mmCIF file of C-alpha atoms in Angstrom:
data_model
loop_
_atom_site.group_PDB
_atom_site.id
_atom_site.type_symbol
_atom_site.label_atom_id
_atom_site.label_comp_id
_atom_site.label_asym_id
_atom_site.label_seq_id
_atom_site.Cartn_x
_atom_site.Cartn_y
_atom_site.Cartn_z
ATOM 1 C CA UNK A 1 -182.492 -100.220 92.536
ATOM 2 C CA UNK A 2 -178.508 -98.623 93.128
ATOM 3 C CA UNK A 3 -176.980 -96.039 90.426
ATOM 4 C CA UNK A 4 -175.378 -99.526 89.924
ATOM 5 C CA UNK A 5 -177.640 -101.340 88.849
ATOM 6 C CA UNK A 6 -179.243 -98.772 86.566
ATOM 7 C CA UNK A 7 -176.020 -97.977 84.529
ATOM 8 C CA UNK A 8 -175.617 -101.584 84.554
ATOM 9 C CA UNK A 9 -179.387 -102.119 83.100
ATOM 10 C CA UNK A 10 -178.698 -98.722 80.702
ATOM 11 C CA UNK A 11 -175.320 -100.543 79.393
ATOM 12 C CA UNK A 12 -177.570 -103.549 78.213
ATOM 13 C CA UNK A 13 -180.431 -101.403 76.516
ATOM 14 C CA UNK A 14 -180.657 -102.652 73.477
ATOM 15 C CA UNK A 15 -181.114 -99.898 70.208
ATOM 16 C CA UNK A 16 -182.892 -100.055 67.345
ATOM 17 C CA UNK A 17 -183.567 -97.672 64.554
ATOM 18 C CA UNK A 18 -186.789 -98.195 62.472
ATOM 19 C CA UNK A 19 -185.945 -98.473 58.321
ATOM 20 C CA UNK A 20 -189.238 -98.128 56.745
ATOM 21 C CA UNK A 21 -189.890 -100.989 53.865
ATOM 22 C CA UNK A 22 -192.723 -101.693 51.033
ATOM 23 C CA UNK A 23 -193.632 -104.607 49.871
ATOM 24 C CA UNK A 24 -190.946 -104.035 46.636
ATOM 25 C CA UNK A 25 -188.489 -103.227 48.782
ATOM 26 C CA UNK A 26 -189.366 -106.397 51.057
ATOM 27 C CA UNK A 27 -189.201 -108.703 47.974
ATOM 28 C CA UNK A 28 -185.720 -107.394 46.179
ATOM 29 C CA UNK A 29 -184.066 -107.803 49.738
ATOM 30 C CA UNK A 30 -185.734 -111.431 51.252
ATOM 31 C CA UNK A 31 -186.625 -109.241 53.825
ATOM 32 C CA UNK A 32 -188.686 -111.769 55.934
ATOM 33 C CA UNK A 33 -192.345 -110.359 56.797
ATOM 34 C CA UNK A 34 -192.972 -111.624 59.999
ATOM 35 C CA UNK A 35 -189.613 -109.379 60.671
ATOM 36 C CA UNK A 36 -191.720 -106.307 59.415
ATOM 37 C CA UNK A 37 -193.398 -103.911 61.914
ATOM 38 C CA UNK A 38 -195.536 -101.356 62.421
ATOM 39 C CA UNK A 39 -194.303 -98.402 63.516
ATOM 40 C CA UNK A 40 -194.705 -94.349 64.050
ATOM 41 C CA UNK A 41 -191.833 -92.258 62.218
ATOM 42 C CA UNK A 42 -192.788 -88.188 63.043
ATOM 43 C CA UNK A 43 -196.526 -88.736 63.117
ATOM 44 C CA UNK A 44 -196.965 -91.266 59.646
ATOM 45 C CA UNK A 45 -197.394 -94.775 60.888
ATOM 46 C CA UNK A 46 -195.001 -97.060 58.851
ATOM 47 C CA UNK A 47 -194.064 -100.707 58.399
ATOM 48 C CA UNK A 48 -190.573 -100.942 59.367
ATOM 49 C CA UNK A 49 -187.853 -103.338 60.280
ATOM 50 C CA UNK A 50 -185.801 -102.700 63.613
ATOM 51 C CA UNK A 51 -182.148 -102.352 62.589
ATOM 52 C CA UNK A 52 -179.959 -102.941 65.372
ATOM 53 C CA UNK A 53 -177.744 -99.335 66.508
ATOM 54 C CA UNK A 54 -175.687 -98.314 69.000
ATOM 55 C CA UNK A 55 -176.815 -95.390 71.311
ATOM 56 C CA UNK A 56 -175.187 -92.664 69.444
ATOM 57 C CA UNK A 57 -176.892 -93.569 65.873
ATOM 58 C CA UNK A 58 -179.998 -94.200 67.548
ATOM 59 C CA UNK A 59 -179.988 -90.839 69.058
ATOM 60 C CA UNK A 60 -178.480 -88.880 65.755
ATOM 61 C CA UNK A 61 -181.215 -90.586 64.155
ATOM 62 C CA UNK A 62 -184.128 -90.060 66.377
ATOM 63 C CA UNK A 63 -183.167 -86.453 67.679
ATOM 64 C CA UNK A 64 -184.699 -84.853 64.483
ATOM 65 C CA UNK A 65 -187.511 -86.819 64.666
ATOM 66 C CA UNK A 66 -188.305 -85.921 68.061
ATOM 67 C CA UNK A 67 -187.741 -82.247 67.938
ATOM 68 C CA UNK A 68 -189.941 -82.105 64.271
ATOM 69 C CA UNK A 69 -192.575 -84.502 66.344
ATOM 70 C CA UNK A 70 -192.223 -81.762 69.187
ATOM 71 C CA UNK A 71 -192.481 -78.709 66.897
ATOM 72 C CA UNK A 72 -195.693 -80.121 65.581
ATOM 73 C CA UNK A 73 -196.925 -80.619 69.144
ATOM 74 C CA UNK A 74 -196.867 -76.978 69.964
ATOM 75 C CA UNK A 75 -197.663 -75.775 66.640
ATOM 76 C CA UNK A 76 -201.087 -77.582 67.572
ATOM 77 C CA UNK A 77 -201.466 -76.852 71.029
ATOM 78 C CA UNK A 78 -200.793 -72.682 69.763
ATOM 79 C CA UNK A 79 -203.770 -73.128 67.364
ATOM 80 C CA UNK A 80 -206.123 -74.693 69.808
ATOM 81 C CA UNK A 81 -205.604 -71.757 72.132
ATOM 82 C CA UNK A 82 -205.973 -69.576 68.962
ATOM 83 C CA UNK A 83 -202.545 -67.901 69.313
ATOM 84 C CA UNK A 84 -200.715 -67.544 66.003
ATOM 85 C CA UNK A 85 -197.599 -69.253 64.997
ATOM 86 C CA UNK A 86 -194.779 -66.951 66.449
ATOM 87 C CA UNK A 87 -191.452 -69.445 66.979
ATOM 88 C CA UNK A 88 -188.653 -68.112 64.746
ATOM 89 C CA UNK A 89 -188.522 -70.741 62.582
ATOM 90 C CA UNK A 90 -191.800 -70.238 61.263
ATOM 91 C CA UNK A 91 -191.239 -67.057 60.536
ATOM 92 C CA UNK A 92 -188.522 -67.821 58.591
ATOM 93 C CA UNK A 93 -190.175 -69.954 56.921
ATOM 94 C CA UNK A 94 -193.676 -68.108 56.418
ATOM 95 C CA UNK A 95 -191.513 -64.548 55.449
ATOM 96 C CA UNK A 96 -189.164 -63.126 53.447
ATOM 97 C CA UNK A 97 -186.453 -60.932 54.938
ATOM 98 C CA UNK A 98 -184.952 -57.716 53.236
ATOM 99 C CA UNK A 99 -182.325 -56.149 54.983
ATOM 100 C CA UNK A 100 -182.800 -52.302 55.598
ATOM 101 C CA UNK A 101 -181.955 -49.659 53.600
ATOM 102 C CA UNK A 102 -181.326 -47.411 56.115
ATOM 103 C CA UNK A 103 -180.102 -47.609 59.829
ATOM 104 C CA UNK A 104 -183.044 -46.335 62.114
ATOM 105 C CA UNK A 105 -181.890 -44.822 64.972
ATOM 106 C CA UNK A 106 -185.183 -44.664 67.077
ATOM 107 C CA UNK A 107 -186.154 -48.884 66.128
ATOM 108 C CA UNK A 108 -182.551 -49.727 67.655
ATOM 109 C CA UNK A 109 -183.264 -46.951 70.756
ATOM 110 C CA UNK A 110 -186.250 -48.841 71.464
ATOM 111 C CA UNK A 111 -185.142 -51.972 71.336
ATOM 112 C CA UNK A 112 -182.457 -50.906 73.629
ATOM 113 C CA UNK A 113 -184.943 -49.994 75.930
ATOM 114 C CA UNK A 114 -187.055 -53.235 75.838
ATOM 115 C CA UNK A 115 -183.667 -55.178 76.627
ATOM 116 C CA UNK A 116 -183.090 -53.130 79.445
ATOM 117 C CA UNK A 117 -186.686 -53.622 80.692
ATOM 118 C CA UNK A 118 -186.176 -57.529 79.914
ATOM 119 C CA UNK A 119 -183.518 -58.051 82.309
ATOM 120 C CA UNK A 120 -184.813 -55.741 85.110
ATOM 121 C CA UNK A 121 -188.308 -57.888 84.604
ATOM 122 C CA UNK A 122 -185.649 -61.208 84.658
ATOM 123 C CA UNK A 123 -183.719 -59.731 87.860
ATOM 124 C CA UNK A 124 -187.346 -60.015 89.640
ATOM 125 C CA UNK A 125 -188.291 -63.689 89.159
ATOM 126 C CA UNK A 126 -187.429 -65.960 91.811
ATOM 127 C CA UNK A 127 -184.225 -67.966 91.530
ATOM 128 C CA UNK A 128 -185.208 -70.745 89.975
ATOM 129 C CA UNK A 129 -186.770 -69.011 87.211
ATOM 130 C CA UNK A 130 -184.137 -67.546 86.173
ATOM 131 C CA UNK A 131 -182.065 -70.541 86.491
ATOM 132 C CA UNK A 132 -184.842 -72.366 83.853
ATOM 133 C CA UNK A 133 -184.473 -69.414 81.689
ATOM 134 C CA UNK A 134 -181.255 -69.440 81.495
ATOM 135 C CA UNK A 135 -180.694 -73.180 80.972
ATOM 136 C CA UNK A 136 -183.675 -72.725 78.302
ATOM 137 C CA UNK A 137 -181.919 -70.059 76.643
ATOM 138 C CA UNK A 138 -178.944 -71.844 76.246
ATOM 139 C CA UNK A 139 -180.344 -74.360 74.393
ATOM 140 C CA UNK A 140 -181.594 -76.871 77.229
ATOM 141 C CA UNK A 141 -184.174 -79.604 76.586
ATOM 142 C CA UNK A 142 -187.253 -79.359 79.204
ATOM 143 C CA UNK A 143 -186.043 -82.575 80.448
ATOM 144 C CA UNK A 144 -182.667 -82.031 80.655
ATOM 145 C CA UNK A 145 -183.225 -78.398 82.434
ATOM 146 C CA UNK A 146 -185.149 -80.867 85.248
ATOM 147 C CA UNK A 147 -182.892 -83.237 85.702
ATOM 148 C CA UNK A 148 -180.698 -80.238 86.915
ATOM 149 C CA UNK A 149 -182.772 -78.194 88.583
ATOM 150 C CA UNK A 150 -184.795 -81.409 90.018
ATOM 151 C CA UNK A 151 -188.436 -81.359 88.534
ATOM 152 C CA UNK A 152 -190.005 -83.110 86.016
ATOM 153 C CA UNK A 153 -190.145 -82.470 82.317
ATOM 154 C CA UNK A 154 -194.133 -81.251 82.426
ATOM 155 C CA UNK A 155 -193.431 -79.680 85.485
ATOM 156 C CA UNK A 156 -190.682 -77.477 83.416
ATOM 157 C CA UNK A 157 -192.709 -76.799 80.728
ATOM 158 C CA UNK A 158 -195.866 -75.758 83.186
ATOM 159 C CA UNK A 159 -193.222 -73.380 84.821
ATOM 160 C CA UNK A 160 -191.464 -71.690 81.508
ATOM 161 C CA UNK A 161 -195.133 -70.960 80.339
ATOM 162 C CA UNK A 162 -195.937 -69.577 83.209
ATOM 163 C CA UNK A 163 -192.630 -67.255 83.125
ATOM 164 C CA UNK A 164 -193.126 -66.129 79.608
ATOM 165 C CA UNK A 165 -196.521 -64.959 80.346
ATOM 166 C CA UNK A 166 -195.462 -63.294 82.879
ATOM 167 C CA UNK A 167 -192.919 -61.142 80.905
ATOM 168 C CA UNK A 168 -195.082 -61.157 78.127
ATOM 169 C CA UNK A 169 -197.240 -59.292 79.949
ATOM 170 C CA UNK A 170 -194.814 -56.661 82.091
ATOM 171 C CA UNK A 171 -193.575 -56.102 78.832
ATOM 172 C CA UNK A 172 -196.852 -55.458 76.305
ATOM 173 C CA UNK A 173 -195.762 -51.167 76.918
ATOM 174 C CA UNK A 174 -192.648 -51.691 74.525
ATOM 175 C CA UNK A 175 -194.370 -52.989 72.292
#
């Protein structure tokens, strides 16, 4: 199959986006049940009926669910290795923040330092590393960062573990 053909096939895709509906909701709208359908929205399986979209609602609508689905995923896979919950949203969420009364010299001279060991540590890894850091940094889906660097999505991920590791562990002396 050309380029062609596949933007031609991509151009026809169809969209949907799934409205949940109960059984009142059904009944004060004639919504016809053999349109209803089961359906996962997040994680909760739902009965829903497809509402036709084009690709950019289907995709303003889905993103959240997708990245919530995904935090979920790796807030899971963290407890079954038995590592704590450290993304930053968390511990936003989990903490409360003060801001400090006083400037410490010596907490901003050490972080400082740990920068400066960060990107000698990042000036070591091979090329492509860095490349999937820096893509990841920027904001970069795991997908999207193999599309351009040509690897799969798993094959990403596998990769960016492996890197943070890596640093995590050249690094555990500024700690």
């Amino acid at each position: 199959m050309t380029n062609l053909d596949k933007d031609k096939k991509n151009s026809d895709k169809q969209y949907f986006i799934p409205m949940e509906v109960t059984k009142e909701t059904m009944d004060a709208f004639g919504i016809n049940r053999e349109d209803v359908v089961w359906k996962k929205i997040g994680n909760k399986p739902v009965r829903v009926i497809m509402i036709p979209a084009t690709k950019e609602q289907y995709y303003e609508y889905m993103r959240p669910l997708w990245r919530e689905n995904k935090k979920e995923q790796r807030q899971l896979e963290k407890r079954m290795r038995g590592e704590g919950d450290i993304s930053l949203d968390s511990l936003y969420d989990n903490n409360e923040f003060e801001f400090a009364d006083s400037y410490d010299i010596e907490e901003d001279l050490m972080k400082r330092e740990l920068l400066e060991a960060l990107r000698k540590e990042l000036s070591t890894l091979e090329e492509i590393d860095r490349k999937i850091v820096k893509l990841f940094g920027e904001g970069y889906s795991e997908s999207a960062i193999g599309s351009e660097i040509g690897m799969s999505q798993k094959g990403v991920n596998k990769r960016k573990q492996k890197i943070f590791l890596k640093l995590k562990d050249r690094l555990i002396p500024y700690k």
